[in-house]
Coordinates of C-alpha atoms and ligand atoms in Angstrom, one line a residue:
M1 CA 95.9 99.7 49.4
K2 CA 96.4 97.0 47.5
H3 CA 98.1 94.3 49.4
R4 CA 100.7 91.7 48.5
D5 CA 100.1 89.7 51.4
T6 CA 96.4 88.9 50.6
E7 CA 96.2 86.0 53.0
L8 CA 96.8 88.2 56.1
F9 CA 95.2 91.3 54.9
E10 CA 92.0 88.8 54.1
I11 CA 91.8 87.8 58.4
I12 CA 92.5 91.4 59.6
Q13 CA 89.3 92.0 56.7
R14 CA 87.6 89.1 58.8
E15 CA 88.1 90.4 62.1
K16 CA 86.6 93.8 61.2
T17 CA 83.7 92.2 59.4
R18 CA 83.3 90.6 63.1
Q19 CA 83.9 93.4 65.0
N20 CA 81.1 95.6 62.9
T21 CA 78.3 92.7 63.0
T22 CA 78.5 91.5 66.4
L23 CA 77.9 92.5 70.0
Q24 CA 81.1 93.3 71.3
L25 CA 80.0 93.3 75.4
I26 CA 83.2 91.9 76.8
A27 CA 84.1 94.3 79.3
S28 CA 87.9 94.5 79.2
E29 CA 87.3 95.5 75.2
N30 CA 86.9 99.0 72.7
F31 CA 87.1 100.5 69.7
A32 CA 90.2 102.3 69.4
S33 CA 89.5 105.8 66.5
E34 CA 90.8 105.6 63.5
E35 CA 93.3 108.2 64.4
V36 CA 94.3 105.9 67.2
L37 CA 95.2 103.2 64.6
A38 CA 96.5 105.3 62.3
A39 CA 99.5 106.3 64.6
A40 CA 99.4 102.7 66.1
G41 CA 100.3 101.7 62.2
S42 CA 102.6 104.5 61.5
V43 CA 106.7 104.2 60.8
L44 CA 107.8 104.5 64.3
T45 CA 107.5 101.2 64.5
N46 CA 111.0 100.9 62.7
K47 CA 112.8 103.0 65.6
Y48 CA 115.3 101.8 68.2
S49 CA 114.8 103.9 71.4
E50 CA 116.0 102.5 74.7
G51 CA 116.0 104.7 77.2
Y52 CA 114.0 108.2 77.9
P53 CA 112.9 111.3 76.0
S54 CA 116.7 113.6 75.4
K55 CA 118.3 110.0 77.8
R56 CA 118.6 107.4 74.4
Y57 CA 121.3 105.0 73.7
Y58 CA 120.6 105.5 70.2
G59 CA 120.9 108.5 67.9
G60 CA 117.7 110.0 65.5
N61 CA 115.5 110.2 68.5
I62 CA 114.6 113.9 68.0
H63 CA 111.3 113.4 67.0
I64 CA 110.4 110.0 69.0
D65 CA 111.5 112.1 71.9
E66 CA 108.3 114.7 70.8
S67 CA 106.3 111.9 70.6
E68 CA 107.1 110.0 73.8
S69 CA 106.9 113.4 75.7
L70 CA 104.2 114.4 74.2
A71 CA 102.7 111.2 75.5
I72 CA 104.0 111.6 78.7
W73 CA 102.8 115.8 79.4
R74 CA 99.4 114.8 77.9
V75 CA 98.5 112.5 80.6
K76 CA 100.2 113.5 83.6
K77 CA 97.6 116.8 82.7
L78 CA 94.9 114.0 82.5
F79 CA 95.0 112.5 85.7
G80 CA 97.0 115.1 88.0
A81 CA 100.2 112.8 88.2
E82 CA 103.2 114.3 89.3
H83 CA 105.2 111.0 86.9
A84 CA 104.3 109.4 84.1
N85 CA 105.7 106.3 82.3
V86 CA 104.2 105.1 79.3
Q87 CA 106.6 102.3 78.5
P88 CA 104.7 99.2 79.6
H89 CA 103.9 97.3 77.0
S90 CA 101.2 95.7 78.8
G91 CA 99.2 96.1 81.9
A92 CA 100.6 93.1 83.3
N93 CA 104.1 94.7 82.4
A94 CA 103.3 98.1 84.5
N95 CA 102.4 95.7 87.4
M96 CA 105.4 94.2 86.8
A97 CA 107.6 97.0 87.3
A98 CA 105.9 98.8 90.0
Y99 CA 106.6 95.5 92.1
L100 CA 110.1 95.6 90.8
A101 CA 110.5 99.1 91.5
V102 CA 109.3 98.5 94.8
L103 CA 109.5 95.2 96.6
Q104 CA 111.8 92.8 97.0
P105 CA 111.1 89.1 96.1
G106 CA 109.3 87.0 99.0
D107 CA 108.1 90.4 100.1
T108 CA 104.5 90.5 101.6
V109 CA 101.7 92.2 99.6
L110 CA 97.9 92.6 99.8
G111 CA 95.7 92.2 96.7
M112 CA 92.6 91.0 96.0
S113 CA 91.4 87.3 95.4
L114 CA 91.2 86.1 92.0
D115 CA 88.0 84.5 92.8
H116 CA 86.5 88.0 93.8
G117 CA 87.8 89.9 91.1
G118 CA 91.4 90.2 91.6
H119 CA 93.8 89.7 88.8
L120 CA 96.1 87.3 87.8
T121 CA 99.2 89.7 88.3
H122 CA 98.1 90.0 91.9
G123 CA 99.4 87.4 93.3
S124 CA 98.2 84.3 91.3
P125 CA 100.6 81.0 91.9
V126 CA 100.6 80.7 87.7
N127 CA 101.6 84.6 87.5
F128 CA 105.5 85.8 87.9
S129 CA 103.5 87.5 91.0
G130 CA 102.5 84.7 92.9
I131 CA 105.4 83.0 92.6
I132 CA 108.3 86.0 93.6
Y133 CA 105.7 87.5 96.0
N134 CA 104.5 86.5 98.8
F135 CA 100.2 87.8 98.3
A136 CA 97.7 87.3 100.5
G137 CA 94.1 87.7 99.0
Y138 CA 91.3 90.3 100.5
G139 CA 87.4 90.1 98.8
V140 CA 84.0 90.5 98.9
T141 CA 81.3 90.0 101.8
E142 CA 78.9 87.1 101.4
S143 CA 76.0 89.2 102.4
D144 CA 76.2 92.5 99.6
E145 CA 79.3 91.0 97.5
R146 CA 81.2 94.5 98.1
I147 CA 84.7 94.9 99.5
D148 CA 85.0 94.8 102.5
Y149 CA 87.5 97.1 103.7
D150 CA 87.1 96.1 107.8
N151 CA 89.1 92.7 106.5
I152 CA 91.9 94.4 104.5
A153 CA 92.5 96.4 107.2
E154 CA 92.5 93.5 109.4
L155 CA 94.7 91.4 107.1
A156 CA 97.1 94.3 106.7
R157 CA 97.4 94.5 111.0
E158 CA 97.9 90.1 110.0
K159 CA 100.3 90.6 107.0
Q160 CA 102.0 94.1 107.9
P161 CA 102.1 93.9 104.0
K162 CA 105.2 96.5 101.9
L163 CA 102.5 97.0 99.2
I164 CA 98.3 96.8 99.2
V165 CA 97.2 96.6 95.7
A166 CA 93.6 97.9 94.6
G167 CA 92.0 97.1 91.6
S168 CA 90.3 94.8 90.2
T169 CA 89.0 92.8 86.9
A170 CA 85.3 91.6 87.7
Y171 CA 84.0 94.3 90.4
P172 CA 81.1 96.3 89.1
R173 CA 81.7 98.7 92.1
I174 CA 83.4 101.7 92.6
I175 CA 87.0 100.9 94.7
Q176 CA 87.0 103.6 97.4
P177 CA 90.9 104.8 97.3
D178 CA 91.0 107.2 100.0
L179 CA 90.0 103.8 102.5
I180 CA 92.8 102.2 101.0
R181 CA 95.0 104.7 101.6
K182 CA 94.4 104.9 105.6
I183 CA 94.9 101.5 106.1
A184 CA 98.3 101.9 103.9
D185 CA 99.4 104.1 106.3
E186 CA 98.2 102.5 109.3
V187 CA 100.5 99.5 108.6
G188 CA 103.0 101.9 106.8
A189 CA 102.3 100.5 103.3
L190 CA 102.6 101.4 99.7
F191 CA 99.5 101.7 98.3
M192 CA 99.1 100.6 94.2
F193 CA 96.0 101.1 92.8
D194 CA 95.7 99.0 89.3
A195 CA 93.3 100.8 87.6
A196 CA 93.2 98.7 84.2
H197 CA 89.9 98.7 84.1
V198 CA 88.2 102.0 84.9
A199 CA 91.4 104.8 83.3
G200 CA 89.3 105.9 81.6
L201 CA 86.0 106.6 83.6
I202 CA 88.9 108.2 85.8
A203 CA 89.6 110.2 83.3
G204 CA 86.2 111.3 82.4
G205 CA 85.1 112.4 85.8
V206 CA 83.0 109.4 86.3
Y207 CA 85.1 106.7 89.4
P208 CA 87.3 108.7 92.1
N209 CA 91.4 109.3 90.7
P210 CA 92.9 107.3 92.9
V211 CA 96.1 109.4 92.0
E212 CA 95.8 111.7 94.7
Y213 CA 95.9 108.4 97.2
A214 CA 98.3 105.8 96.1
D215 CA 101.9 105.9 95.8
I216 CA 101.3 104.1 92.5
V217 CA 98.7 103.6 90.0
T218 CA 99.0 101.0 87.1
F219 CA 96.4 101.0 83.5
T220 CA 96.2 99.9 80.5
N221 CA 95.2 102.0 77.7
H222 CA 93.0 99.9 75.7
K223 CA 90.0 99.3 77.7
T224 CA 88.0 101.6 78.9
M225 CA 90.4 104.3 78.2
R226 CA 90.1 103.6 74.2
G227 CA 93.6 103.8 72.8
P228 CA 96.1 100.7 71.8
R229 CA 96.7 98.5 73.4
G230 CA 99.1 99.0 76.3
G231 CA 100.6 100.2 79.8
T232 CA 101.3 103.1 81.4
I233 CA 102.7 103.7 85.1
L234 CA 101.9 106.7 86.8
C235 CA 103.6 107.6 90.3
K236 CA 104.6 110.3 92.8
A237 CA 107.8 112.3 91.8
E238 CA 109.7 110.4 95.1
L239 CA 109.3 106.9 93.2
A240 CA 109.7 108.0 89.5
D241 CA 113.5 107.3 89.3
A242 CA 112.8 103.6 90.6
I243 CA 110.0 103.3 88.3
D244 CA 111.6 104.2 85.1
K245 CA 114.7 101.8 86.6
A246 CA 112.3 98.8 86.0
V247 CA 110.8 99.6 83.1
F248 CA 114.1 100.2 81.4
P249 CA 116.7 98.6 82.2
G250 CA 114.3 96.6 84.2
L251 CA 111.8 94.9 82.3
Q252 CA 111.8 95.7 78.8
G253 CA 114.1 96.6 76.0
G254 CA 113.1 99.0 73.1
P255 CA 109.9 100.9 73.8
L256 CA 107.1 100.7 71.2
E257 CA 107.0 104.3 69.8
H258 CA 104.3 104.1 67.7
I259 CA 102.3 102.6 70.2
I260 CA 103.1 105.3 72.5
S261 CA 102.4 108.0 69.8
A262 CA 98.9 106.1 69.6
K263 CA 98.8 106.5 73.4
A264 CA 99.1 110.4 73.0
V265 CA 96.1 110.1 70.9
S266 CA 93.6 108.5 73.3
F267 CA 94.8 110.9 76.0
F268 CA 93.8 113.7 73.6
E269 CA 90.7 112.4 73.1
A270 CA 90.1 111.7 77.1
D271 CA 90.9 115.4 77.2
T272 CA 88.1 116.1 75.7
P273 CA 84.2 117.6 77.0
E274 CA 82.7 114.4 74.3
F275 CA 84.8 111.8 76.2
K276 CA 83.3 113.2 79.6
N277 CA 80.0 112.7 78.0
Y278 CA 81.0 109.2 76.7
A279 CA 82.1 107.9 80.4
A280 CA 79.0 109.3 81.6
Q281 CA 77.2 106.8 78.7
I282 CA 79.2 104.0 80.1
V283 CA 77.9 104.2 83.0
K284 CA 74.3 105.1 82.0
N285 CA 74.0 101.9 79.7
A286 CA 75.7 99.8 82.6
Q287 CA 72.6 100.2 85.1
A288 CA 69.8 100.0 82.1
F289 CA 71.8 97.4 81.1
A290 CA 71.3 95.6 84.5
D291 CA 67.9 96.7 85.1
A292 CA 67.1 94.9 81.8
L293 CA 69.0 92.0 82.9
G294 CA 66.8 91.7 86.3
T295 CA 63.7 91.9 84.7
H296 CA 64.9 88.5 82.2
N297 CA 65.4 87.6 86.0
F298 CA 69.5 87.3 86.0
R299 CA 70.7 87.9 89.4
L300 CA 74.0 91.1 89.4
V301 CA 76.6 90.0 91.5
S302 CA 76.0 92.5 94.6
G303 CA 72.6 93.8 93.1
G304 CA 73.9 96.4 89.5
T305 CA 76.8 98.5 88.8
D306 CA 78.5 102.3 89.8
T307 CA 80.8 101.3 86.7
H308 CA 81.2 99.7 83.4
L309 CA 81.0 96.6 84.1
L310 CA 78.6 93.7 85.0
L311 CA 78.7 90.5 86.7
V312 CA 75.5 88.3 86.2
D313 CA 75.1 85.1 87.9
L314 CA 73.2 82.8 85.6
R315 CA 71.8 80.8 88.0
T316 CA 68.3 82.5 89.1
F317 CA 67.9 82.4 85.3
D318 CA 68.8 78.2 85.0
E319 CA 70.4 76.4 87.5
E320 CA 71.7 74.4 84.5
L321 CA 73.3 77.4 82.6
S322 CA 76.9 77.5 83.2
G323 CA 79.1 80.4 81.8
K324 CA 81.0 78.5 79.9
D325 CA 77.8 77.2 77.7
A326 CA 76.5 80.6 78.0
Q327 CA 79.0 81.7 76.4
I328 CA 79.3 79.7 73.9
V329 CA 75.6 80.2 72.6
L330 CA 75.7 84.0 72.8
D331 CA 79.0 83.6 70.6
K332 CA 76.9 81.7 68.2
A333 CA 74.2 84.9 67.9
G334 CA 76.7 87.1 67.5
I335 CA 77.1 88.2 71.3
T336 CA 80.2 88.5 72.4
T337 CA 81.0 87.6 76.2
N338 CA 83.4 85.7 78.2
K339 CA 82.3 83.5 80.7
N340 CA 83.4 84.6 84.6
T341 CA 83.3 83.4 88.5
V342 CA 80.5 84.7 91.2
P343 CA 82.1 85.2 94.7
D344 CA 82.1 81.6 96.3
D345 CA 81.0 80.0 93.0
P346 CA 80.6 75.9 93.3
R347 CA 81.7 75.8 89.3
S348 CA 85.1 75.5 88.4
P349 CA 86.7 79.4 87.0
F350 CA 86.6 76.8 83.0
V351 CA 83.4 76.5 83.8
A352 CA 82.1 79.0 85.8
S353 CA 78.1 79.8 86.6
G354 CA 78.6 83.7 85.5
L355 CA 78.6 86.3 82.6
R356 CA 81.3 89.7 82.7
L357 CA 79.5 91.5 81.0
G358 CA 80.5 95.3 79.5
T359 CA 79.4 99.0 77.9
P360 CA 82.5 100.4 77.2
A361 CA 82.8 99.1 73.6
V362 CA 79.1 99.4 72.4
T363 CA 78.6 103.2 74.0
T364 CA 81.6 103.8 71.5
A365 CA 79.4 102.2 68.7
G366 CA 76.7 105.0 70.2
M367 CA 74.9 102.8 71.6
R368 CA 72.4 104.3 74.6
E369 CA 69.9 102.9 77.4
G370 CA 67.4 101.5 74.3
E371 CA 70.0 99.7 72.8
M372 CA 70.5 97.8 76.1
S373 CA 67.5 96.9 76.8
T374 CA 67.8 95.4 73.1
I375 CA 70.6 93.0 73.5
A376 CA 69.4 91.9 77.7
D377 CA 66.0 91.0 75.7
L378 CA 68.2 89.1 72.9
M379 CA 70.2 87.2 74.8
A380 CA 67.4 86.6 77.3
E381 CA 66.1 84.8 74.2
A382 CA 69.2 83.1 73.0
L383 CA 69.8 81.8 76.2
K384 CA 66.3 80.6 76.7
G385 CA 66.7 79.1 73.2
R386 CA 69.9 78.0 73.4
N387 CA 68.9 74.4 72.3
D388 CA 67.0 76.0 69.1
E389 CA 69.0 76.6 66.0
A390 CA 65.9 78.5 64.4
V391 CA 65.9 80.9 67.4
L392 CA 69.5 81.4 67.4
K393 CA 68.8 82.7 63.7
K394 CA 66.7 84.4 65.2
V395 CA 68.2 86.4 67.4
R396 CA 72.1 86.5 65.2
A397 CA 69.5 88.3 63.0
G398 CA 68.2 90.9 65.6
V399 CA 72.0 91.5 66.5
A400 CA 72.8 92.2 62.9
D401 CA 70.1 95.3 62.7
L402 CA 71.0 96.6 66.3
C403 CA 74.8 96.5 64.5
A404 CA 74.1 97.9 61.4
K405 CA 73.0 100.9 63.2
F406 CA 76.0 100.9 65.2
T407 CA 78.9 99.8 63.2
P408 CA 82.5 101.1 64.7
Y409 CA 84.6 101.5 61.5
P410 CA 82.1 101.6 58.2
Ligands
LIG1 C1 93.9 93.5 82.4 C2 94.4 93.5 83.2 C3 96.0 93.6 83.8 C4 96.4 93.3 82.6 O1 96.7 93.7 81.1 P1 96.9 93.3 80.1 O2 97.2 94.4 79.0 O3 96.7 92.3 79.7 O4 98.4 92.6 80.4 C5 96.3 93.8 84.8 N1 95.4 94.0 85.8 C6 93.7 95.1 85.9 C7 93.3 94.4 86.8 C8 93.2 94.0 84.5 O5 92.3 93.9 84.6

């Protein structure tokens, strides 16, 4: 298509080139398929459809109802859920709606501490969750840097929460939903699993399905699920009305039906043998990446990963190197990452001692274990030679070679 607004479309073209020619290692990112992009960019954006399929406030929703119903049907089948709401505009909105459905302001909630990998919506004082509700945080042990279920149980007995939230943005290990269900039952709490990062791994069968255990499961569609940017809520049948009312009219106005149609496409894609292979390959790649980083003296928090995500402690590689500086250097070399605190990090979150890495995007681009080892070599070379422009140029060229062979949007 010839564009009239060349200024904006040239910006989009530059971003596409960036995605095609640099390495995307941010654990929460992925490359949506051309069909997901087509649905997200479709005429469904034009329609107002407040309400739910066959219960809309406006006329003309015959095809919108078909699309949203298809998304609901597909996601329920994919996860074995009793009820689904596909309208949340994002993961944060999905969590907000879940809280609105089951909590009163001031209610006590347990969630993972932010400095141990919890999300802002799990009780950060600068987030609505911490402002409206009374969150208490659990974390990982000092010894093995894994979730301490005994600590959750103790805290639950002490705090008597109305809700226990599990899920994380920076935890490389599997969170066991059956163990948290037991704790919730013991203290009479509801259990919400925030599967934002791992929904695609669950759909692909390489991570335990929390739908069996949790009263509510929320997730983002754009991380390992590889759909459009957005959120989804799954819940038990008895919470269906409360969840639907919380999303609309409780929290949102008109749903983003173009995005919901793109969610439907990604649920279709996730229900295939190819996606199972994809999910398994994400984890294999992450483990190969962890091993390769280990040979360069990077320390992996918790010793490795069971998922798509790696949390690298940079201090064993170079005590002086902060996460912030590493992110900047790697950006220059064409390697996109994000700084992240490690458990009990002495540095502030704006500086941090770690890097969070993930394999969902590079795996979508077709990379395998061999490429993970190449990437680890490139990272080590760039970070060692961080004050030498020639080294960074050489690494950038190596990254360009790799990306030329694995281009997400040719
Ligand atoms: C990413 C994430 C969210 C929020 O998703 P947004 O779409 O960015 O609002 C919520 N919870 C967890 C655990 C996340 O990782």
